[in-house]
mmCIF file of C-alpha atoms in Angstrom:
data_model
loop_
_atom_site.group_PDB
_atom_site.id
_atom_site.type_symbol
_atom_site.label_atom_id
_atom_site.label_comp_id
_atom_site.label_asym_id
_atom_site.label_seq_id
_atom_site.Cartn_x
_atom_site.Cartn_y
_atom_site.Cartn_z
ATOM 1 C CA MET T 276 -65.911 -63.416 222.244
ATOM 2 C CA LYS T 277 -66.296 -64.702 225.796
ATOM 3 C CA LYS T 278 -65.172 -68.135 224.645
ATOM 4 C CA VAL T 279 -62.000 -66.659 223.122
ATOM 5 C CA LEU T 280 -61.202 -64.775 226.342
ATOM 6 C CA CYS T 281 -61.637 -67.946 228.368
ATOM 7 C CA VAL T 282 -59.266 -69.833 226.083
ATOM 8 C CA LEU T 283 -56.658 -67.073 226.345
ATOM 9 C CA LEU T 284 -56.931 -66.956 230.139
ATOM 10 C CA SER T 285 -56.569 -70.733 230.308
ATOM 11 C CA ALA T 286 -53.417 -70.511 228.223
ATOM 12 C CA LEU T 287 -51.967 -67.814 230.445
ATOM 13 C CA LEU T 288 -52.657 -69.868 233.530
ATOM 14 C CA LEU T 289 -51.156 -72.971 231.940
ATOM 15 C CA PHE T 290 -47.880 -71.271 231.067
ATOM 16 C CA GLY T 291 -47.605 -69.279 234.322
ATOM 17 C CA CYS T 292 -47.902 -65.859 232.705
ATOM 18 C CA VAL T 293 -50.385 -64.383 235.177
ATOM 19 C CA PRO T 294 -48.592 -62.053 237.651
ATOM 20 C CA ALA T 295 -50.382 -63.601 240.621
ATOM 21 C CA LEU T 296 -48.808 -66.944 239.836
ATOM 22 C CA ALA T 297 -45.391 -65.427 239.222
ATOM 23 C CA GLN T 298 -45.486 -64.041 242.734
ATOM 24 C CA GLU T 299 -45.502 -67.594 244.092
ATOM 25 C CA ASP T 300 -41.834 -67.859 243.137
ATOM 26 C CA THR T 301 -40.994 -65.970 246.342
ATOM 27 C CA ILE T 302 -41.819 -66.480 249.998
ATOM 28 C CA LYS T 303 -43.322 -63.209 251.135
ATOM 29 C CA VAL T 304 -42.675 -61.901 254.626
ATOM 30 C CA GLY T 305 -44.478 -58.799 255.829
ATOM 31 C CA GLY T 306 -42.717 -56.370 258.143
ATOM 32 C CA ILE T 307 -44.336 -53.620 260.238
ATOM 33 C CA ALA T 308 -42.163 -51.082 262.059
ATOM 34 C CA PRO T 309 -41.900 -47.358 262.849
ATOM 35 C CA LEU T 310 -39.675 -46.298 259.960
ATOM 36 C CA THR T 311 -40.463 -42.596 260.418
ATOM 37 C CA GLY T 312 -41.500 -40.531 263.431
ATOM 38 C CA SER T 313 -40.333 -40.093 267.003
ATOM 39 C CA VAL T 314 -39.262 -43.711 267.632
ATOM 40 C CA ALA T 315 -38.137 -44.548 264.096
ATOM 41 C CA VAL T 316 -34.686 -45.491 265.398
ATOM 42 C CA TYR T 317 -36.109 -48.724 266.818
ATOM 43 C CA GLY T 318 -37.835 -49.662 263.586
ATOM 44 C CA LEU T 319 -34.768 -48.901 261.501
ATOM 45 C CA LEU T 320 -32.509 -50.872 263.833
ATOM 46 C CA VAL T 321 -34.804 -53.897 263.686
ATOM 47 C CA GLN T 322 -35.171 -53.551 259.917
ATOM 48 C CA ALA T 323 -31.386 -53.608 259.489
ATOM 49 C CA GLY T 324 -31.090 -56.872 261.430
ATOM 50 C CA VAL T 325 -33.979 -58.546 259.613
ATOM 51 C CA ASP T 326 -32.709 -57.475 256.200
ATOM 52 C CA LEU T 327 -29.229 -58.820 256.940
ATOM 53 C CA TYR T 328 -30.553 -62.275 257.789
ATOM 54 C CA ILE T 329 -32.798 -62.400 254.733
ATOM 55 C CA GLU T 330 -29.911 -61.267 252.519
ATOM 56 C CA GLN T 331 -27.823 -64.137 253.886
ATOM 57 C CA ILE T 332 -30.621 -66.667 253.344
ATOM 58 C CA ASN T 333 -31.148 -65.538 249.758
ATOM 59 C CA ALA T 334 -27.415 -65.549 249.038
ATOM 60 C CA ALA T 335 -27.274 -69.154 250.248
ATOM 61 C CA GLY T 336 -29.971 -70.210 247.779
ATOM 62 C CA GLY T 337 -33.135 -69.064 249.470
ATOM 63 C CA LEU T 338 -35.728 -71.079 251.343
ATOM 64 C CA LEU T 339 -37.545 -74.155 250.048
ATOM 65 C CA GLY T 340 -36.105 -73.413 246.632
ATOM 66 C CA LYS T 341 -37.430 -69.856 246.596
ATOM 67 C CA GLN T 342 -36.092 -66.403 247.387
ATOM 68 C CA VAL T 343 -37.475 -64.600 250.433
ATOM 69 C CA GLU T 344 -39.192 -61.299 249.643
ATOM 70 C CA MET T 345 -39.377 -58.829 252.544
ATOM 71 C CA ILE T 346 -42.128 -56.204 252.317
ATOM 72 C CA TRP T 347 -41.875 -53.385 254.886
ATOM 73 C CA MET T 348 -44.683 -51.077 256.011
ATOM 74 C CA ASP T 349 -44.301 -47.969 258.206
ATOM 75 C CA ASP T 350 -46.637 -47.753 261.226
ATOM 76 C CA THR T 351 -45.130 -44.474 262.591
ATOM 77 C CA ASN T 352 -45.646 -45.978 266.089
ATOM 78 C CA ASP T 353 -49.413 -45.620 265.650
ATOM 79 C CA ALA T 354 -52.006 -48.351 266.230
ATOM 80 C CA VAL T 355 -54.250 -47.275 263.345
ATOM 81 C CA GLU T 356 -51.334 -47.082 260.909
ATOM 82 C CA ALA T 357 -50.172 -50.509 262.078
ATOM 83 C CA THR T 358 -53.633 -51.963 261.466
ATOM 84 C CA ASN T 359 -53.705 -50.462 257.978
ATOM 85 C CA ALA T 360 -50.226 -51.827 257.297
ATOM 86 C CA TYR T 361 -51.289 -55.310 258.373
ATOM 87 C CA ASN T 362 -54.307 -55.277 256.086
ATOM 88 C CA GLN T 363 -52.168 -54.153 253.156
ATOM 89 C CA LEU T 364 -49.630 -56.909 253.726
ATOM 90 C CA VAL T 365 -52.329 -59.567 253.899
ATOM 91 C CA SER T 366 -53.871 -58.231 250.702
ATOM 92 C CA GLN T 367 -50.458 -58.606 249.039
ATOM 93 C CA GLY T 368 -50.328 -62.279 249.942
ATOM 94 C CA CYS T 369 -48.055 -62.232 252.997
ATOM 95 C CA LYS T 370 -48.539 -65.357 255.123
ATOM 96 C CA LEU T 371 -45.728 -64.517 257.569
ATOM 97 C CA LEU T 372 -45.331 -61.401 259.711
ATOM 98 C CA ILE T 373 -42.397 -59.764 261.494
ATOM 99 C CA GLY T 374 -43.388 -56.941 263.828
ATOM 100 C CA PRO T 375 -44.653 -54.569 264.803
ATOM 101 C CA VAL T 376 -41.728 -53.275 266.832
ATOM 102 C CA THR T 377 -43.171 -51.071 269.589
ATOM 103 C CA THR T 378 -45.847 -52.103 272.068
ATOM 104 C CA THR T 379 -48.972 -50.109 271.202
ATOM 105 C CA PRO T 380 -49.011 -50.965 267.459
ATOM 106 C CA THR T 381 -48.248 -54.594 268.278
ATOM 107 C CA LEU T 382 -51.189 -54.795 270.667
ATOM 108 C CA ALA T 383 -53.400 -53.578 267.806
ATOM 109 C CA VAL T 384 -52.089 -56.048 265.233
ATOM 110 C CA ALA T 385 -51.773 -59.217 267.360
ATOM 111 C CA PRO T 386 -55.520 -59.975 267.567
ATOM 112 C CA LEU T 387 -55.828 -59.510 263.795
ATOM 113 C CA ALA T 388 -53.031 -61.971 263.109
ATOM 114 C CA TYR T 389 -54.549 -64.339 265.659
ATOM 115 C CA ALA T 390 -57.939 -64.207 263.952
ATOM 116 C CA ASP T 391 -56.328 -64.879 260.563
ATOM 117 C CA GLY T 392 -54.010 -67.590 261.865
ATOM 118 C CA ILE T 393 -50.932 -65.843 260.449
ATOM 119 C CA PRO T 394 -47.593 -66.650 262.135
ATOM 120 C CA MET T 395 -46.457 -63.385 263.749
ATOM 121 C CA ILE T 396 -43.338 -62.606 265.749
ATOM 122 C CA THR T 397 -42.436 -59.224 267.200
ATOM 123 C CA PRO T 398 -38.755 -58.509 267.785
ATOM 124 C CA SER T 399 -39.239 -56.087 270.640
ATOM 125 C CA ALA T 400 -42.801 -55.437 271.885
ATOM 126 C CA THR T 401 -42.514 -56.268 275.566
ATOM 127 C CA ALA T 402 -46.029 -55.968 277.063
ATOM 128 C CA TYR T 403 -47.418 -59.243 278.415
ATOM 129 C CA ALA T 404 -50.681 -58.939 276.462
ATOM 130 C CA VAL T 405 -48.872 -58.922 273.100
ATOM 131 C CA THR T 406 -48.951 -62.720 272.967
ATOM 132 C CA GLY T 407 -52.400 -62.919 274.557
ATOM 133 C CA GLU T 408 -53.881 -62.564 278.001
ATOM 134 C CA LEU T 409 -54.588 -65.312 280.476
ATOM 135 C CA GLY T 410 -57.647 -64.318 282.421
ATOM 136 C CA GLU T 411 -61.410 -64.265 282.711
ATOM 137 C CA ASN T 412 -62.052 -63.244 279.110
ATOM 138 C CA GLN T 413 -59.493 -65.479 277.445
ATOM 139 C CA ASP T 414 -58.477 -68.919 278.611
ATOM 140 C CA GLU T 415 -55.322 -69.222 276.530
ATOM 141 C CA PRO T 416 -52.781 -66.969 274.777
ATOM 142 C CA TYR T 417 -52.627 -66.331 271.038
ATOM 143 C CA GLY T 418 -51.208 -69.573 269.733
ATOM 144 C CA ASN T 419 -49.660 -68.053 266.609
ATOM 145 C CA VAL T 420 -48.163 -64.826 268.043
ATOM 146 C CA PHE T 421 -44.595 -64.927 269.381
ATOM 147 C CA ARG T 422 -41.892 -62.524 270.531
ATOM 148 C CA ALA T 423 -38.085 -62.597 270.438
ATOM 149 C CA CYS T 424 -37.538 -60.169 273.330
ATOM 150 C CA PHE T 425 -38.141 -60.528 277.029
ATOM 151 C CA LEU T 426 -41.183 -58.947 278.695
ATOM 152 C CA ASP T 427 -41.748 -55.670 280.538
ATOM 153 C CA PRO T 428 -42.264 -57.450 283.886
ATOM 154 C CA TYR T 429 -39.032 -59.407 283.408
ATOM 155 C CA GLN T 430 -37.000 -56.315 282.506
ATOM 156 C CA ALA T 431 -38.429 -54.285 285.364
ATOM 157 C CA GLU T 432 -37.841 -57.033 287.892
ATOM 158 C CA LEU T 433 -34.254 -57.432 286.704
ATOM 159 C CA MET T 434 -33.617 -53.722 287.141
ATOM 160 C CA ALA T 435 -35.084 -53.826 290.651
ATOM 161 C CA MET T 436 -32.768 -56.735 291.450
ATOM 162 C CA PHE T 437 -29.856 -54.802 289.942
ATOM 163 C CA ALA T 438 -30.671 -51.770 292.114
ATOM 164 C CA LYS T 439 -30.787 -53.905 295.220
ATOM 165 C CA ASP T 440 -27.847 -56.234 294.615
ATOM 166 C CA TYR T 441 -25.444 -54.252 292.422
ATOM 167 C CA LEU T 442 -26.136 -50.655 293.480
ATOM 168 C CA GLN T 443 -27.009 -51.528 297.088
ATOM 169 C CA ALA T 444 -29.950 -49.130 296.774
ATOM 170 C CA GLU T 445 -32.333 -48.714 299.679
ATOM 171 C CA ARG T 446 -34.498 -45.918 298.291
ATOM 172 C CA VAL T 447 -35.824 -45.882 294.710
ATOM 173 C CA ALA T 448 -38.080 -43.652 292.615
ATOM 174 C CA VAL T 449 -39.969 -44.093 289.338
ATOM 175 C CA LEU T 450 -40.780 -41.690 286.498
ATOM 176 C CA TYR T 451 -43.192 -43.016 283.859
ATOM 177 C CA ASP T 452 -45.878 -42.220 281.292
ATOM 178 C CA ASN T 453 -49.316 -43.253 282.564
ATOM 179 C CA THR T 454 -50.749 -43.183 279.011
ATOM 180 C CA ASN T 455 -48.255 -45.638 277.480
ATOM 181 C CA ASP T 456 -48.554 -49.450 277.756
ATOM 182 C CA TYR T 457 -44.793 -50.026 277.686
ATOM 183 C CA SER T 458 -44.154 -47.451 280.385
ATOM 184 C CA ILE T 459 -47.015 -48.557 282.631
ATOM 185 C CA GLY T 460 -45.927 -52.196 282.467
ATOM 186 C CA LEU T 461 -42.393 -51.300 283.506
ATOM 187 C CA TYR T 462 -43.578 -49.050 286.332
ATOM 188 C CA GLU T 463 -45.992 -51.550 287.868
ATOM 189 C CA SER T 464 -43.577 -54.469 287.803
ATOM 190 C CA PHE T 465 -40.616 -52.466 289.081
ATOM 191 C CA VAL T 466 -42.521 -51.082 292.061
ATOM 192 C CA ALA T 467 -43.865 -54.513 293.001
ATOM 193 C CA LYS T 468 -40.430 -56.121 292.822
ATOM 194 C CA ALA T 469 -38.686 -53.254 294.630
ATOM 195 C CA GLU T 470 -41.113 -53.515 297.543
ATOM 196 C CA GLU T 471 -40.732 -57.299 297.577
ATOM 197 C CA LEU T 472 -36.956 -56.852 297.864
ATOM 198 C CA GLY T 473 -37.363 -54.488 300.799
ATOM 199 C CA MET T 474 -36.508 -51.218 299.060
ATOM 200 C CA GLU T 475 -38.506 -48.096 299.833
ATOM 201 C CA VAL T 476 -40.262 -46.496 296.856
ATOM 202 C CA VAL T 477 -39.912 -42.848 297.867
ATOM 203 C CA ALA T 478 -41.458 -41.199 294.780
ATOM 204 C CA THR T 479 -43.574 -42.154 291.759
ATOM 205 C CA GLU T 480 -44.114 -39.376 289.234
ATOM 206 C CA ASN T 481 -45.544 -39.393 285.728
ATOM 207 C CA ASN T 482 -45.468 -37.269 282.601
ATOM 208 C CA VAL T 483 -46.197 -37.962 278.931
ATOM 209 C CA GLU T 484 -43.443 -39.370 276.718
ATOM 210 C CA GLY T 485 -41.997 -36.680 274.452
ATOM 211 C CA ASP T 486 -42.926 -33.686 276.631
ATOM 212 C CA ALA T 487 -40.432 -30.844 276.732
ATOM 213 C CA ASP T 488 -40.243 -30.356 280.489
ATOM 214 C CA TYR T 489 -39.917 -32.955 283.263
ATOM 215 C CA THR T 490 -38.598 -30.465 285.804
ATOM 216 C CA PRO T 491 -41.632 -30.446 288.145
ATOM 217 C CA GLN T 492 -41.533 -34.217 288.491
ATOM 218 C CA LEU T 493 -37.752 -34.319 288.840
ATOM 219 C CA ILE T 494 -37.773 -31.690 291.593
ATOM 220 C CA LYS T 495 -40.110 -33.902 293.639
ATOM 221 C CA ILE T 496 -37.952 -36.932 292.949
ATOM 222 C CA ALA T 497 -34.747 -35.094 293.866
ATOM 223 C CA ASP T 498 -36.343 -33.889 297.113
ATOM 224 C CA ALA T 499 -37.112 -37.525 297.996
ATOM 225 C CA ALA T 500 -33.386 -38.352 297.668
ATOM 226 C CA PRO T 501 -33.537 -41.789 296.034
ATOM 227 C CA ASP T 502 -30.446 -43.905 295.446
ATOM 228 C CA ALA T 503 -31.776 -44.857 292.014
ATOM 229 C CA LEU T 504 -34.444 -43.632 289.616
ATOM 230 C CA PHE T 505 -36.175 -46.085 287.263
ATOM 231 C CA CYS T 506 -37.012 -44.077 284.143
ATOM 232 C CA CYS T 507 -39.689 -45.819 282.054
ATOM 233 C CA TYR T 508 -39.166 -43.942 278.786
ATOM 234 C CA TYR T 509 -37.529 -44.398 275.406
ATOM 235 C CA TYR T 510 -34.071 -42.979 274.741
ATOM 236 C CA GLU T 511 -34.996 -39.460 273.521
ATOM 237 C CA THR T 512 -37.108 -38.646 276.557
ATOM 238 C CA ALA T 513 -34.651 -40.402 278.858
ATOM 239 C CA ALA T 514 -31.907 -38.095 277.564
ATOM 240 C CA LYS T 515 -34.049 -35.088 278.486
ATOM 241 C CA VAL T 516 -34.528 -36.544 281.952
ATOM 242 C CA LEU T 517 -30.753 -36.883 282.362
ATOM 243 C CA ARG T 518 -30.148 -33.252 281.389
ATOM 244 C CA GLN T 519 -32.981 -31.825 283.466
ATOM 245 C CA GLY T 520 -32.080 -34.063 286.396
ATOM 246 C CA VAL T 521 -28.680 -32.386 286.591
ATOM 247 C CA ASP T 522 -30.365 -28.976 286.547
ATOM 248 C CA VAL T 523 -32.495 -29.805 289.611
ATOM 249 C CA GLY T 524 -29.647 -31.433 291.529
ATOM 250 C CA LEU T 525 -30.747 -35.063 291.207
ATOM 251 C CA ASP T 526 -27.919 -37.283 292.472
ATOM 252 C CA ALA T 527 -28.949 -40.855 291.747
ATOM 253 C CA TRP T 528 -28.396 -43.678 289.313
ATOM 254 C CA VAL T 529 -30.833 -43.468 286.405
ATOM 255 C CA MET T 530 -31.955 -46.892 285.237
ATOM 256 C CA GLY T 531 -33.973 -47.949 282.213
ATOM 257 C CA ALA T 532 -35.126 -50.907 280.146
ATOM 258 C CA ASP T 533 -34.347 -51.777 276.531
ATOM 259 C CA GLY T 534 -35.836 -48.467 275.371
ATOM 260 C CA PHE T 535 -32.612 -46.792 276.562
ATOM 261 C CA ALA T 536 -30.737 -48.341 273.626
ATOM 262 C CA ASP T 537 -29.001 -45.588 271.595
ATOM 263 C CA ILE T 538 -29.290 -43.019 274.416
ATOM 264 C CA GLU T 539 -25.567 -42.253 274.079
ATOM 265 C CA ASN T 540 -26.182 -40.633 270.704
ATOM 266 C CA GLN T 541 -28.521 -38.125 272.355
ATOM 267 C CA VAL T 542 -25.903 -36.766 274.765
ATOM 268 C CA GLN T 543 -22.732 -36.610 272.682
ATOM 269 C CA ASP T 544 -22.140 -33.041 273.872
ATOM 270 C CA ASP T 545 -21.902 -34.192 277.510
ATOM 271 C CA LEU T 546 -21.065 -37.875 277.920
ATOM 272 C CA SER T 547 -20.667 -37.410 281.665
ATOM 273 C CA LEU T 548 -24.478 -37.610 281.831
ATOM 274 C CA LEU T 549 -24.085 -41.359 281.293
ATOM 275 C CA ASP T 550 -21.706 -41.997 284.186
ATOM 276 C CA LYS T 551 -24.523 -43.265 286.454
ATOM 277 C CA VAL T 552 -26.834 -44.797 283.848
ATOM 278 C CA ALA T 553 -27.719 -48.489 283.630
ATOM 279 C CA PHE T 554 -30.193 -50.309 281.418
ATOM 280 C CA CYS T 555 -31.350 -53.783 280.506
ATOM 281 C CA ASP T 556 -30.513 -55.084 277.037
ATOM 282 C CA SER T 557 -30.815 -58.382 275.189
ATOM 283 C CA PHE T 558 -27.480 -58.398 273.364
ATOM 284 C CA TYR T 559 -23.777 -57.918 274.045
ATOM 285 C CA ALA T 560 -21.631 -57.427 270.946
ATOM 286 C CA GLN T 561 -18.433 -58.369 272.792
ATOM 287 C CA ASP T 562 -19.703 -61.858 273.617
ATOM 288 C CA GLU T 563 -16.917 -64.213 272.485
ATOM 289 C CA SER T 564 -19.187 -66.908 271.047
ATOM 290 C CA GLU T 565 -18.616 -67.764 267.388
ATOM 291 C CA LEU T 566 -22.285 -67.137 266.596
ATOM 292 C CA VAL T 567 -22.262 -63.619 268.009
ATOM 293 C CA GLN T 568 -18.939 -62.651 266.464
ATOM 294 C CA SER T 569 -19.988 -63.963 263.042
ATOM 295 C CA PHE T 570 -23.119 -61.795 263.264
ATOM 296 C CA VAL T 571 -21.104 -58.754 264.350
ATOM 297 C CA GLU T 572 -18.628 -59.236 261.492
ATOM 298 C CA SER T 573 -21.420 -59.563 258.913
ATOM 299 C CA PHE T 574 -23.291 -56.578 260.305
ATOM 300 C CA VAL T 575 -20.219 -54.340 260.270
ATOM 301 C CA ALA T 576 -19.414 -55.442 256.722
ATOM 302 C CA LYS T 577 -22.904 -54.509 255.513
ATOM 303 C CA TYR T 578 -23.606 -51.353 257.519
ATOM 304 C CA GLY T 579 -20.203 -50.071 258.625
ATOM 305 C CA GLU T 580 -21.077 -49.917 262.318
ATOM 306 C CA GLN T 581 -21.368 -52.117 265.371
ATOM 307 C CA PRO T 582 -24.767 -53.759 265.958
ATOM 308 C CA VAL T 583 -26.889 -52.966 269.004
ATOM 309 C CA GLY T 584 -29.636 -54.906 270.751
ATOM 310 C CA PHE T 585 -32.466 -54.037 268.371
ATOM 311 C CA ASN T 586 -30.336 -55.054 265.369
ATOM 312 C CA ALA T 587 -29.708 -58.420 267.012
ATOM 313 C CA LEU T 588 -33.370 -58.889 267.896
ATOM 314 C CA GLY T 589 -34.353 -58.209 264.288
ATOM 315 C CA TYR T 590 -31.806 -60.749 263.066
ATOM 316 C CA ASP T 591 -32.983 -63.398 265.529
ATOM 317 C CA THR T 592 -36.640 -62.736 264.739
ATOM 318 C CA ALA T 593 -36.055 -63.439 261.058
ATOM 319 C CA LYS T 594 -34.003 -66.518 261.951
ATOM 320 C CA ILE T 595 -36.711 -67.953 264.210
ATOM 321 C CA LEU T 596 -39.497 -67.394 261.688
ATOM 322 C CA LEU T 597 -37.679 -68.620 258.595
ATOM 323 C CA THR T 598 -36.126 -71.590 260.372
ATOM 324 C CA ALA T 599 -39.674 -72.599 261.264
ATOM 325 C CA VAL T 600 -40.643 -72.387 257.578
ATOM 326 C CA GLU T 601 -37.689 -74.576 256.667
ATOM 327 C CA THR T 602 -38.533 -77.080 259.418
ATOM 328 C CA ALA T 603 -42.173 -77.184 258.358
ATOM 329 C CA GLY T 604 -41.121 -77.752 254.758
ATOM 330 C CA GLU T 605 -43.853 -75.408 253.578
ATOM 331 C CA ASN T 606 -45.152 -71.884 253.932
ATOM 332 C CA GLU T 607 -48.582 -72.796 255.288
ATOM 333 C CA PRO T 608 -49.414 -70.934 258.535
ATOM 334 C CA ALA T 609 -50.483 -73.887 260.691
ATOM 335 C CA SER T 610 -47.337 -75.864 259.903
ATOM 336 C CA VAL T 611 -45.093 -72.843 260.510
ATOM 337 C CA VAL T 612 -46.737 -72.111 263.872
ATOM 338 C CA ALA T 613 -46.208 -75.706 264.980
ATOM 339 C CA ALA T 614 -42.528 -75.440 264.064
ATOM 340 C CA MET T 615 -42.195 -72.121 265.902
ATOM 341 C CA ASP T 616 -43.698 -73.699 269.031
ATOM 342 C CA ALA T 617 -40.889 -76.259 268.958
ATOM 343 C CA THR T 618 -38.106 -73.651 268.594
ATOM 344 C CA ASP T 619 -34.983 -74.684 270.489
ATOM 345 C CA MET T 620 -31.973 -72.901 269.008
ATOM 346 C CA ASP T 621 -28.948 -70.747 269.679
ATOM 347 C CA CYS T 622 -29.409 -67.164 268.502
ATOM 348 C CA VAL T 623 -27.241 -64.069 268.787
ATOM 349 C CA THR T 624 -29.349 -62.830 271.727
ATOM 350 C CA GLY T 625 -29.089 -66.180 273.508
ATOM 351 C CA HIS T 626 -30.613 -69.636 273.406
ATOM 352 C CA ILE T 627 -34.289 -69.427 272.498
ATOM 353 C CA VAL T 628 -37.035 -71.691 273.823
ATOM 354 C CA PHE T 629 -40.656 -70.550 273.974
ATOM 355 C CA ASP T 630 -42.849 -71.064 277.028
ATOM 356 C CA GLU T 631 -46.601 -71.761 277.010
ATOM 357 C CA HIS T 632 -47.262 -68.042 276.452
ATOM 358 C CA ASN T 633 -44.956 -67.940 273.388
ATOM 359 C CA ASP T 634 -42.443 -65.819 275.289
ATOM 360 C CA PRO T 635 -38.731 -66.694 275.191
ATOM 361 C CA THR T 636 -36.633 -67.756 278.120
ATOM 362 C CA LYS T 637 -33.263 -66.058 277.610
ATOM 363 C CA SER T 638 -30.350 -64.166 279.151
ATOM 364 C CA ALA T 639 -30.300 -60.441 279.881
ATOM 365 C CA PHE T 640 -27.398 -57.999 279.936
ATOM 366 C CA ILE T 641 -27.260 -55.010 282.285
ATOM 367 C CA LYS T 642 -25.169 -52.304 280.668
ATOM 368 C CA GLY T 643 -23.590 -49.083 281.848
ATOM 369 C CA PHE T 644 -21.241 -46.630 280.133
ATOM 370 C CA GLU T 645 -17.556 -45.760 280.177
ATOM 371 C CA ASP T 646 -16.740 -42.510 278.381
ATOM 372 C CA GLY T 647 -20.047 -42.808 276.547
ATOM 373 C CA VAL T 648 -19.421 -46.371 275.362
ATOM 374 C CA PRO T 649 -21.846 -49.104 276.500
ATOM 375 C CA THR T 650 -20.133 -51.653 278.744
ATOM 376 C CA LEU T 651 -21.364 -54.814 280.450
ATOM 377 C CA LEU T 652 -22.029 -54.397 284.162
ATOM 378 C CA THR T 653 -23.510 -57.837 284.771
ATOM 379 C CA ARG T 654 -25.241 -60.691 282.960
ATOM 380 C CA ILE T 655 -28.341 -62.349 284.382
ATOM 381 C CA ASP T 656 -29.157 -65.841 283.126
ATOM 382 C CA PRO T 657 -32.546 -67.537 283.556
#
């Protein structure tokens, strides 16, 4: 009986009838993002951009003669859920990883991908440590972990420069979450750069992201009379800060980083709240370049709306990773990582080249609002 079973199994293997072998007809890409929960908007925006690029690749014949199969997992913006998602994707045979999207889950997954040697690229996790630390305990960054976005220190420094040069601010304040890696990174870098530029930091207050009431902190900030407030939160909390700031008489520009994307949809009942808002973003849909306008046209055709920064970052992330697969000529991790290291290409968020820390050097767009519509205030090139 055992001999018969062995013969049958051999026949199945020979003719490719075993499901495990059939799965090799696709190139699997794992995706981890917050698809539900308080910051799901970021995951869904990234997912839309990634899916568009993969749809285009498959429509053009696929990659290395195969179709690309995207497998998404929801991390709900939680480190444990992200770790579980990673393990599930690996168990399903994924050798390539896009995500996670937000900082804390990405910090949990990056060392796992590093240990396994899996090529990983996050569209939007901005903490320095995402691609590895340089310090006493680690002599070099994670060689196989990349990002498509710019870093927290870079964003924060740009916003300090914007406050000084564009707003002519002399006095600045900061409101942040001292339990959140993204928020802490922004706060520390902004304060350091503001002081370097000669601005006075007149108030630094903190409260947890997602709290209902920021009034006590905002009263102290308003009393300090800053010219600008750097708000180190995501869009939902930032919208609360705008509303409650008006209630306590805060009269200052409110600035943010890329987490402010989509804030306009939180204040549709009072768009005047956005009149003195500015934030750093990685994409400008009105850029006249053929590459950007082709992306915008394709995105609108598929989704019926204009793309925003996180859509563009998702699109570019997929492009960087899958171009590396094509360049390598195979789906083996070491070859793909080597090709990613050599990335030198035009993307919809700018020209991408990776430094020794696997972080991109790229342009940044400082946006404001006119009648609730994001507009370009200035562009800062590296």
